[in-house]
PDB file of C-alpha atoms in Angstrom:
ATOM      1  CA  UNK A 240       3.112  -4.494 -41.517  1.00  0.00           C
ATOM      2  CA  UNK A 241       6.108  -4.771 -39.192  1.00  0.00           C
ATOM      3  CA  UNK A 242       4.288  -2.689 -36.608  1.00  0.00           C
ATOM      4  CA  UNK A 243       1.322  -5.016 -36.778  1.00  0.00           C
ATOM      5  CA  UNK A 244       3.506  -8.073 -36.146  1.00  0.00           C
ATOM      6  CA  UNK A 245       5.179  -6.419 -33.145  1.00  0.00           C
ATOM      7  CA  UNK A 246       1.775  -5.459 -31.837  1.00  0.00           C
ATOM      8  CA  UNK A 247       0.405  -8.986 -32.172  1.00  0.00           C
ATOM      9  CA  UNK A 248       3.481 -10.502 -30.504  1.00  0.00           C
ATOM     10  CA  UNK A 249       3.154  -8.071 -27.598  1.00  0.00           C
ATOM     11  CA  UNK A 250      -0.540  -8.850 -27.355  1.00  0.00           C
ATOM     12  CA  UNK A 251      -0.047 -12.610 -27.177  1.00  0.00           C
ATOM     13  CA  UNK A 252       2.868 -12.457 -24.725  1.00  0.00           C
ATOM     14  CA  UNK A 253       0.844 -10.028 -22.641  1.00  0.00           C
ATOM     15  CA  UNK A 254      -2.119 -12.369 -22.709  1.00  0.00           C
ATOM     16  CA  UNK A 255      -0.183 -15.556 -21.879  1.00  0.00           C
ATOM     17  CA  UNK A 256       2.074 -14.141 -19.155  1.00  0.00           C
ATOM     18  CA  UNK A 257      -0.551 -11.759 -17.792  1.00  0.00           C
ATOM     19  CA  UNK A 258      -3.146 -14.487 -17.342  1.00  0.00           C
ATOM     20  CA  UNK A 259      -0.595 -16.866 -15.884  1.00  0.00           C
ATOM     21  CA  UNK A 260       0.727 -14.281 -13.409  1.00  0.00           C
ATOM     22  CA  UNK A 261      -2.768 -13.243 -12.408  1.00  0.00           C
ATOM     23  CA  UNK A 262      -3.892 -16.794 -11.794  1.00  0.00           C
ATOM     24  CA  UNK A 263      -0.839 -17.682  -9.694  1.00  0.00           C
ATOM     25  CA  UNK A 264      -1.146 -14.410  -7.795  1.00  0.00           C
ATOM     26  CA  UNK A 265      -4.794 -15.097  -6.958  1.00  0.00           C
ATOM     27  CA  UNK A 266      -3.887 -18.603  -5.844  1.00  0.00           C
ATOM     28  CA  UNK A 267      -1.227 -17.281  -3.455  1.00  0.00           C
ATOM     29  CA  UNK A 268      -3.573 -14.527  -2.204  1.00  0.00           C
ATOM     30  CA  UNK A 269      -6.284 -17.054  -1.367  1.00  0.00           C
ATOM     31  CA  UNK A 270      -3.835 -19.331   0.396  1.00  0.00           C
ATOM     32  CA  UNK A 271      -2.356 -16.552   2.534  1.00  0.00           C
ATOM     33  CA  UNK A 272      -5.781 -15.125   3.309  1.00  0.00           C
ATOM     34  CA  UNK A 273      -6.694 -18.533   4.684  1.00  0.00           C
ATOM     35  CA  UNK A 274      -3.527 -18.569   6.843  1.00  0.00           C
ATOM     36  CA  UNK A 275      -4.076 -15.079   8.216  1.00  0.00           C
ATOM     37  CA  UNK A 276      -7.807 -15.346   8.847  1.00  0.00           C
ATOM     38  CA  UNK A 277      -7.180 -15.445  12.620  1.00  0.00           C
ATOM     39  CA  UNK A 278      -6.301 -11.713  12.635  1.00  0.00           C
ATOM     40  CA  UNK A 279      -9.435  -9.646  11.973  1.00  0.00           C
ATOM     41  CA  UNK A 280      -8.958  -6.288  10.262  1.00  0.00           C
ATOM     42  CA  UNK A 281     -11.371  -3.692  11.608  1.00  0.00           C
ATOM     43  CA  UNK A 282     -12.077  -0.214  10.278  1.00  0.00           C
ATOM     44  CA  UNK A 283     -13.414   1.168  13.553  1.00  0.00           C
ATOM     45  CA  UNK A 284     -11.494   3.786  15.512  1.00  0.00           C
ATOM     46  CA  UNK A 285     -12.534   2.901  19.018  1.00  0.00           C
ATOM     47  CA  UNK A 286     -11.062  -0.024  20.913  1.00  0.00           C
ATOM     48  CA  UNK A 287     -13.498  -2.161  22.908  1.00  0.00           C
ATOM     49  CA  UNK A 288     -12.573  -2.170  26.602  1.00  0.00           C
ATOM     50  CA  UNK A 289     -12.169  -5.950  26.827  1.00  0.00           C
ATOM     51  CA  UNK A 290      -9.119  -5.833  24.535  1.00  0.00           C
ATOM     52  CA  UNK A 291      -7.114  -3.791  27.028  1.00  0.00           C
ATOM     53  CA  UNK A 292      -4.538  -3.788  28.518  1.00  0.00           C
ATOM     54  CA  UNK A 293      -2.543  -3.963  25.332  1.00  0.00           C
ATOM     55  CA  UNK A 294       0.310  -2.486  23.334  1.00  0.00           C
ATOM     56  CA  UNK A 295      -0.227  -0.837  19.991  1.00  0.00           C
ATOM     57  CA  UNK A 296       1.953  -0.639  16.963  1.00  0.00           C
ATOM     58  CA  UNK A 297       1.546   0.805  13.508  1.00  0.00           C
ATOM     59  CA  UNK A 298       1.663  -1.728  10.670  1.00  0.00           C
ATOM     60  CA  UNK A 299       1.983  -0.883   6.982  1.00  0.00           C
ATOM     61  CA  UNK A 300       1.726  -2.891   3.772  1.00  0.00           C
ATOM     62  CA  UNK A 301       2.188  -1.648   0.235  1.00  0.00           C
ATOM     63  CA  UNK A 302       2.380  -3.072  -3.262  1.00  0.00           C
ATOM     64  CA  UNK A 303       2.772  -1.768  -6.810  1.00  0.00           C
ATOM     65  CA  UNK A 304       1.140  -3.853  -9.528  1.00  0.00           C
ATOM     66  CA  UNK A 305       1.419  -3.284 -13.239  1.00  0.00           C
ATOM     67  CA  UNK A 306      -1.127  -3.883 -15.963  1.00  0.00           C
ATOM     68  CA  UNK A 307      -0.199  -6.162 -18.874  1.00  0.00           C
ATOM     69  CA  UNK A 308      -0.325  -5.246 -22.541  1.00  0.00           C
ATOM     70  CA  UNK A 309      -3.357  -7.344 -23.352  1.00  0.00           C
ATOM     71  CA  UNK A 310      -5.481  -5.815 -20.607  1.00  0.00           C
ATOM     72  CA  UNK A 311      -4.387  -2.342 -21.576  1.00  0.00           C
ATOM     73  CA  UNK A 312      -5.603  -3.081 -25.068  1.00  0.00           C
ATOM     74  CA  UNK A 313      -8.942  -4.422 -23.783  1.00  0.00           C
ATOM     75  CA  UNK A 314      -9.383  -1.301 -21.671  1.00  0.00           C
ATOM     76  CA  UNK A 315      -8.687   0.955 -24.649  1.00  0.00           C
ATOM     77  CA  UNK A 316     -11.428  -0.877 -26.575  1.00  0.00           C
ATOM     78  CA  UNK A 317     -13.716  -0.264 -23.607  1.00  0.00           C
ATOM     79  CA  UNK A 318     -13.235   3.474 -23.947  1.00  0.00           C
ATOM     80  CA  UNK A 319     -15.143   3.341 -27.230  1.00  0.00           C
ATOM     81  CA  UNK A 320     -18.356   1.993 -25.741  1.00  0.00           C
ATOM     82  CA  UNK A 321     -18.062   2.779 -22.038  1.00  0.00           C
ATOM     83  CA  UNK A 322     -19.114   0.573 -19.132  1.00  0.00           C
ATOM     84  CA  UNK A 323     -17.246  -1.500 -16.575  1.00  0.00           C
ATOM     85  CA  UNK A 324     -13.537  -1.886 -17.248  1.00  0.00           C
ATOM     86  CA  UNK A 325     -13.242  -5.322 -15.694  1.00  0.00           C
ATOM     87  CA  UNK A 326      -9.600  -5.776 -16.717  1.00  0.00           C
ATOM     88  CA  UNK A 327      -8.651  -2.923 -14.399  1.00  0.00           C
ATOM     89  CA  UNK A 328     -11.012  -4.069 -11.672  1.00  0.00           C
ATOM     90  CA  UNK A 329      -9.160  -7.325 -11.147  1.00  0.00           C
ATOM     91  CA  UNK A 330      -5.843  -5.441 -11.094  1.00  0.00           C
ATOM     92  CA  UNK A 331      -6.975  -3.144  -8.293  1.00  0.00           C
ATOM     93  CA  UNK A 332      -8.626  -5.993  -6.417  1.00  0.00           C
ATOM     94  CA  UNK A 333      -5.344  -7.915  -6.460  1.00  0.00           C
ATOM     95  CA  UNK A 334      -3.387  -4.883  -5.278  1.00  0.00           C
ATOM     96  CA  UNK A 335      -5.779  -4.166  -2.393  1.00  0.00           C
ATOM     97  CA  UNK A 336      -5.839  -7.718  -1.137  1.00  0.00           C
ATOM     98  CA  UNK A 337      -2.069  -8.026  -1.409  1.00  0.00           C
ATOM     99  CA  UNK A 338      -1.496  -4.799   0.538  1.00  0.00           C
ATOM    100  CA  UNK A 339      -3.847  -5.928   3.313  1.00  0.00           C
ATOM    101  CA  UNK A 340      -2.101  -9.295   3.428  1.00  0.00           C
ATOM    102  CA  UNK A 341       1.311  -7.671   3.808  1.00  0.00           C
ATOM    103  CA  UNK A 342      -0.010  -5.493   6.588  1.00  0.00           C
ATOM    104  CA  UNK A 343      -1.497  -8.520   8.345  1.00  0.00           C
ATOM    105  CA  UNK A 344       1.783 -10.391   7.929  1.00  0.00           C
ATOM    106  CA  UNK A 345       3.550  -7.593   9.803  1.00  0.00           C
ATOM    107  CA  UNK A 346       0.876  -7.677  12.495  1.00  0.00           C
ATOM    108  CA  UNK A 347       1.331 -11.430  12.862  1.00  0.00           C
ATOM    109  CA  UNK A 348       5.100 -11.015  13.252  1.00  0.00           C
ATOM    110  CA  UNK A 349       4.465  -8.495  16.023  1.00  0.00           C
ATOM    111  CA  UNK A 350       2.208 -11.014  17.805  1.00  0.00           C
ATOM    112  CA  UNK A 351      -0.975  -8.983  17.328  1.00  0.00           C
ATOM    113  CA  UNK A 352      -4.479 -10.413  17.388  1.00  0.00           C
ATOM    114  CA  UNK A 353      -6.380  -7.471  15.856  1.00  0.00           C
ATOM    115  CA  UNK A 354      -5.674  -4.634  13.457  1.00  0.00           C
ATOM    116  CA  UNK A 355      -7.746  -1.519  14.130  1.00  0.00           C
ATOM    117  CA  UNK A 356      -8.568   1.609  12.148  1.00  0.00           C
ATOM    118  CA  UNK A 357      -7.352   0.372   8.798  1.00  0.00           C
ATOM    119  CA  UNK A 358      -7.031   2.986   6.082  1.00  0.00           C
ATOM    120  CA  UNK A 359      -6.306   2.377   2.432  1.00  0.00           C
ATOM    121  CA  UNK A 360      -4.748   4.673  -0.072  1.00  0.00           C
ATOM    122  CA  UNK A 361      -4.631   4.073  -3.814  1.00  0.00           C
ATOM    123  CA  UNK A 362      -2.563   6.044  -6.280  1.00  0.00           C
ATOM    124  CA  UNK A 363      -1.559   5.610  -9.875  1.00  0.00           C
ATOM    125  CA  UNK A 364       2.188   5.796 -10.253  1.00  0.00           C
ATOM    126  CA  UNK A 365       2.221   7.421 -13.649  1.00  0.00           C
ATOM    127  CA  UNK A 366      -0.542   9.031 -15.542  1.00  0.00           C
ATOM    128  CA  UNK A 367      -0.730  11.356 -18.489  1.00  0.00           C
ATOM    129  CA  UNK A 368       1.344  10.364 -21.485  1.00  0.00           C
ATOM    130  CA  UNK A 369       0.206   7.405 -23.552  1.00  0.00           C
ATOM    131  CA  UNK A 370       3.485   5.510 -23.500  1.00  0.00           C
ATOM    132  CA  UNK A 371       3.884   5.554 -19.741  1.00  0.00           C
ATOM    133  CA  UNK A 372       3.726   2.702 -17.343  1.00  0.00           C
ATOM    134  CA  UNK A 373       0.245   1.817 -16.198  1.00  0.00           C
ATOM    135  CA  UNK A 374       0.565   0.717 -12.623  1.00  0.00           C
ATOM    136  CA  UNK A 375      -1.226   1.229  -9.374  1.00  0.00           C
ATOM    137  CA  UNK A 376       0.059   1.444  -5.823  1.00  0.00           C
ATOM    138  CA  UNK A 377      -2.040   0.473  -2.845  1.00  0.00           C
ATOM    139  CA  UNK A 378      -1.006   1.245   0.713  1.00  0.00           C
ATOM    140  CA  UNK A 379      -2.827  -0.240   3.673  1.00  0.00           C
ATOM    141  CA  UNK A 380      -2.047   0.876   7.206  1.00  0.00           C
ATOM    142  CA  UNK A 381      -3.508   0.377  10.620  1.00  0.00           C
ATOM    143  CA  UNK A 382      -2.828  -0.129  14.303  1.00  0.00           C
ATOM    144  CA  UNK A 383      -1.962  -3.621  15.483  1.00  0.00           C
ATOM    145  CA  UNK A 384      -3.271  -4.526  18.924  1.00  0.00           C
ATOM    146  CA  UNK A 385      -0.865  -6.729  20.857  1.00  0.00           C
ATOM    147  CA  UNK A 386      -2.118  -8.286  24.132  1.00  0.00           C
ATOM    148  CA  UNK A 387      -0.127  -7.032  27.120  1.00  0.00           C
ATOM    149  CA  UNK A 388       0.795 -10.474  28.473  1.00  0.00           C
ATOM    150  CA  UNK A 389       2.940 -11.143  25.367  1.00  0.00           C
TER     151      UNK A 389
ATOM    152  CA  UNK B   2       8.327   7.314  19.737  1.00  0.00           C
ATOM    153  CA  UNK B   3       4.954   5.629  19.635  1.00  0.00           C
ATOM    154  CA  UNK B   4       3.177   5.743  16.281  1.00  0.00           C
ATOM    155  CA  UNK B   5      -0.454   4.810  15.842  1.00  0.00           C
ATOM    156  CA  UNK B   6      -3.398   5.361  13.535  1.00  0.00           C
ATOM    157  CA  UNK B   7      -6.011   5.447  16.288  1.00  0.00           C
ATOM    158  CA  UNK B   8      -6.936   8.487  18.326  1.00  0.00           C
ATOM    159  CA  UNK B   9      -5.846   7.370  21.760  1.00  0.00           C
ATOM    160  CA  UNK B  10      -3.385   4.971  23.308  1.00  0.00           C
ATOM    161  CA  UNK B  11      -5.137   2.348  25.444  1.00  0.00           C
ATOM    162  CA  UNK B  12      -4.214   2.565  29.103  1.00  0.00           C
ATOM    163  CA  UNK B  13      -2.372   5.861  28.801  1.00  0.00           C
ATOM    164  CA  UNK B  14      -3.480   9.403  29.372  1.00  0.00           C
ATOM    165  CA  UNK B  15      -2.593  12.281  27.094  1.00  0.00           C
ATOM    166  CA  UNK B  16      -1.069  14.993  29.233  1.00  0.00           C
ATOM    167  CA  UNK B  17      -0.185  17.505  26.551  1.00  0.00           C
ATOM    168  CA  UNK B  18      -1.354  18.168  23.032  1.00  0.00           C
ATOM    169  CA  UNK B  19       1.401  19.528  20.824  1.00  0.00           C
ATOM    170  CA  UNK B  20      -0.284  19.994  17.458  1.00  0.00           C
ATOM    171  CA  UNK B  21       0.247  18.707  13.961  1.00  0.00           C
ATOM    172  CA  UNK B  22       3.548  17.246  12.847  1.00  0.00           C
ATOM    173  CA  UNK B  23       4.364  16.287   9.287  1.00  0.00           C
ATOM    174  CA  UNK B  24       7.030  14.707   7.147  1.00  0.00           C
ATOM    175  CA  UNK B  25       7.338  14.539   3.417  1.00  0.00           C
ATOM    176  CA  UNK B  26       9.759  13.392   0.761  1.00  0.00           C
ATOM    177  CA  UNK B  27       9.776  13.717  -3.024  1.00  0.00           C
ATOM    178  CA  UNK B  28      11.320  10.817  -4.862  1.00  0.00           C
ATOM    179  CA  UNK B  29      11.875   9.935  -8.453  1.00  0.00           C
ATOM    180  CA  UNK B  30      12.615   6.547  -9.909  1.00  0.00           C
ATOM    181  CA  UNK B  31      15.892   5.970 -11.737  1.00  0.00           C
ATOM    182  CA  UNK B  32      16.268   4.897 -15.325  1.00  0.00           C
ATOM    183  CA  UNK B  33      17.232   1.275 -14.745  1.00  0.00           C
ATOM    184  CA  UNK B  34      14.177   0.646 -12.643  1.00  0.00           C
ATOM    185  CA  UNK B  35      12.052   2.484 -15.150  1.00  0.00           C
ATOM    186  CA  UNK B  36      13.214   0.261 -17.994  1.00  0.00           C
ATOM    187  CA  UNK B  37      12.467  -2.879 -16.022  1.00  0.00           C
ATOM    188  CA  UNK B  38       9.056  -1.474 -15.221  1.00  0.00           C
ATOM    189  CA  UNK B  39       8.461  -0.790 -18.909  1.00  0.00           C
ATOM    190  CA  UNK B  40       9.202  -4.433 -19.622  1.00  0.00           C
ATOM    191  CA  UNK B  41       6.904  -5.553 -16.838  1.00  0.00           C
ATOM    192  CA  UNK B  42       4.196  -3.459 -18.392  1.00  0.00           C
ATOM    193  CA  UNK B  43       3.927  -5.998 -21.188  1.00  0.00           C
ATOM    194  CA  UNK B  44       3.751  -9.033 -18.928  1.00  0.00           C
ATOM    195  CA  UNK B  45       1.893  -7.608 -15.957  1.00  0.00           C
ATOM    196  CA  UNK B  46       2.641  -8.470 -12.345  1.00  0.00           C
ATOM    197  CA  UNK B  47       4.214  -6.779  -9.374  1.00  0.00           C
ATOM    198  CA  UNK B  48       6.817  -4.051  -9.797  1.00  0.00           C
ATOM    199  CA  UNK B  49       9.086  -5.015  -6.901  1.00  0.00           C
ATOM    200  CA  UNK B  50      11.508  -2.140  -7.499  1.00  0.00           C
ATOM    201  CA  UNK B  51       8.741   0.423  -7.141  1.00  0.00           C
ATOM    202  CA  UNK B  52       7.265  -1.293  -4.113  1.00  0.00           C
ATOM    203  CA  UNK B  53      10.611  -1.103  -2.338  1.00  0.00           C
ATOM    204  CA  UNK B  54      11.280   2.452  -3.454  1.00  0.00           C
ATOM    205  CA  UNK B  55       7.940   3.670  -2.127  1.00  0.00           C
ATOM    206  CA  UNK B  56       8.363   1.761   1.100  1.00  0.00           C
ATOM    207  CA  UNK B  57      11.792   3.285   1.725  1.00  0.00           C
ATOM    208  CA  UNK B  58      10.551   6.765   0.920  1.00  0.00           C
ATOM    209  CA  UNK B  59       7.603   6.371   3.226  1.00  0.00           C
ATOM    210  CA  UNK B  60       9.887   5.272   6.035  1.00  0.00           C
ATOM    211  CA  UNK B  61      11.913   8.409   5.459  1.00  0.00           C
ATOM    212  CA  UNK B  62       8.789  10.555   5.663  1.00  0.00           C
ATOM    213  CA  UNK B  63       7.904   8.855   8.958  1.00  0.00           C
ATOM    214  CA  UNK B  64      11.436   9.459  10.202  1.00  0.00           C
ATOM    215  CA  UNK B  65      11.202  13.163   9.419  1.00  0.00           C
ATOM    216  CA  UNK B  66       7.855  13.382  11.140  1.00  0.00           C
ATOM    217  CA  UNK B  67       9.257  11.630  14.231  1.00  0.00           C
ATOM    218  CA  UNK B  68      12.226  14.019  14.324  1.00  0.00           C
ATOM    219  CA  UNK B  69       9.902  16.992  14.242  1.00  0.00           C
ATOM    220  CA  UNK B  70       7.788  15.499  17.004  1.00  0.00           C
ATOM    221  CA  UNK B  71      10.876  14.804  19.119  1.00  0.00           C
ATOM    222  CA  UNK B  72      12.093  18.364  18.699  1.00  0.00           C
ATOM    223  CA  UNK B  73       8.904  19.730  20.239  1.00  0.00           C
ATOM    224  CA  UNK B  74       9.026  17.281  23.121  1.00  0.00           C
ATOM    225  CA  UNK B  75       6.402  14.708  22.107  1.00  0.00           C
ATOM    226  CA  UNK B  76       6.668  11.025  22.892  1.00  0.00           C
ATOM    227  CA  UNK B  77       3.872   9.740  20.654  1.00  0.00           C
ATOM    228  CA  UNK B  78       2.166  10.562  17.367  1.00  0.00           C
ATOM    229  CA  UNK B  79      -1.515   9.680  17.085  1.00  0.00           C
ATOM    230  CA  UNK B  80      -3.951   9.511  14.215  1.00  0.00           C
ATOM    231  CA  UNK B  81      -1.327   9.142  11.498  1.00  0.00           C
ATOM    232  CA  UNK B  82      -2.408   9.465   7.854  1.00  0.00           C
ATOM    233  CA  UNK B  83      -0.495   8.938   4.629  1.00  0.00           C
ATOM    234  CA  UNK B  84      -1.013  10.597   1.313  1.00  0.00           C
ATOM    235  CA  UNK B  85       0.663  10.294  -2.061  1.00  0.00           C
ATOM    236  CA  UNK B  86       0.636  12.688  -4.963  1.00  0.00           C
ATOM    237  CA  UNK B  87       2.494  12.719  -8.239  1.00  0.00           C
ATOM    238  CA  UNK B  88       3.998  16.132  -8.784  1.00  0.00           C
ATOM    239  CA  UNK B  89       5.448  15.818 -12.270  1.00  0.00           C
ATOM    240  CA  UNK B  90       6.015  12.937 -14.630  1.00  0.00           C
ATOM    241  CA  UNK B  91       8.178  10.420 -12.805  1.00  0.00           C
ATOM    242  CA  UNK B  92       8.307  12.025  -9.369  1.00  0.00           C
ATOM    243  CA  UNK B  93       6.007  11.414  -6.444  1.00  0.00           C
ATOM    244  CA  UNK B  94       5.567  13.106  -3.120  1.00  0.00           C
ATOM    245  CA  UNK B  95       4.946  10.915  -0.100  1.00  0.00           C
ATOM    246  CA  UNK B  96       3.468  12.831   2.756  1.00  0.00           C
ATOM    247  CA  UNK B  97       2.588  11.727   6.257  1.00  0.00           C
ATOM    248  CA  UNK B  98       1.036  13.689   9.095  1.00  0.00           C
ATOM    249  CA  UNK B  99      -0.252  13.130  12.583  1.00  0.00           C
ATOM    250  CA  UNK B 100      -0.938  14.677  15.963  1.00  0.00           C
ATOM    251  CA  UNK B 101       2.022  14.949  18.331  1.00  0.00           C
ATOM    252  CA  UNK B 102       1.165  14.408  21.982  1.00  0.00           C
ATOM    253  CA  UNK B 103       2.869  13.814  25.275  1.00  0.00           C
ATOM    254  CA  UNK B 104       1.678  10.707  27.103  1.00  0.00           C
ATOM    255  CA  UNK B 105       1.942  10.105  30.809  1.00  0.00           C
ATOM    256  CA  UNK B 106       4.818   7.811  31.650  1.00  0.00           C
ATOM    257  CA  UNK B 107       3.844   5.972  34.843  1.00  0.00           C
ATOM    258  CA  UNK B 108       1.730   3.201  33.299  1.00  0.00           C
ATOM    259  CA  UNK B 109       2.738   0.864  30.518  1.00  0.00           C
TER     260      UNK B 109
END
């Protein structure tokens, strides 16, 4: 009985805080994406000739985001029937966009106008045991192109 | 030391190719941070402690790679890649590698 009450309390706090944090995070992501739209992020390796002469600099952005209790519970229900685990999808989407934003922020500070050859790397911080922390790290890195007259 | 993820440096010629250089570091989180993270696991949201920890460790890996490149006489590392792997419970290896080269010096 006591276990059930603890479980329900965790579930509701997870739901309330998790939803609230996710919504405010998405709001801030959208706002910053709007601000940083002037710096295109490009996955190609080769620089077009018209961008040169320029300086280059490596820029990196990373973020670790944790799942909340409610979503973890939803995902564990999903395992019974299979299919898309949308509660994890939004988590990873948030992490990716945040990492790219942090990378772009660094590029903006350096005075860059493009970021080339962007690579992403995703890793789960802890896996295995049931009681461990479910969180994901995303690292985005690329080469910022700074015009030479700066 | 010039670090970049692309294969060439615009406006500069590669005069010498010095091979692969690498840097790695294995880090584990400490208990205080772990407890905070456990708490965050109920509410969701960013784990700032982990973000910082990984960032610092990655910088150290880059530093080690740069030292290795310097010791063989390179002045730039091209085509840098990162990779992360968890070795045991609670410890992660951060690994970075790239190609050490010597660039010509006369043009900037």
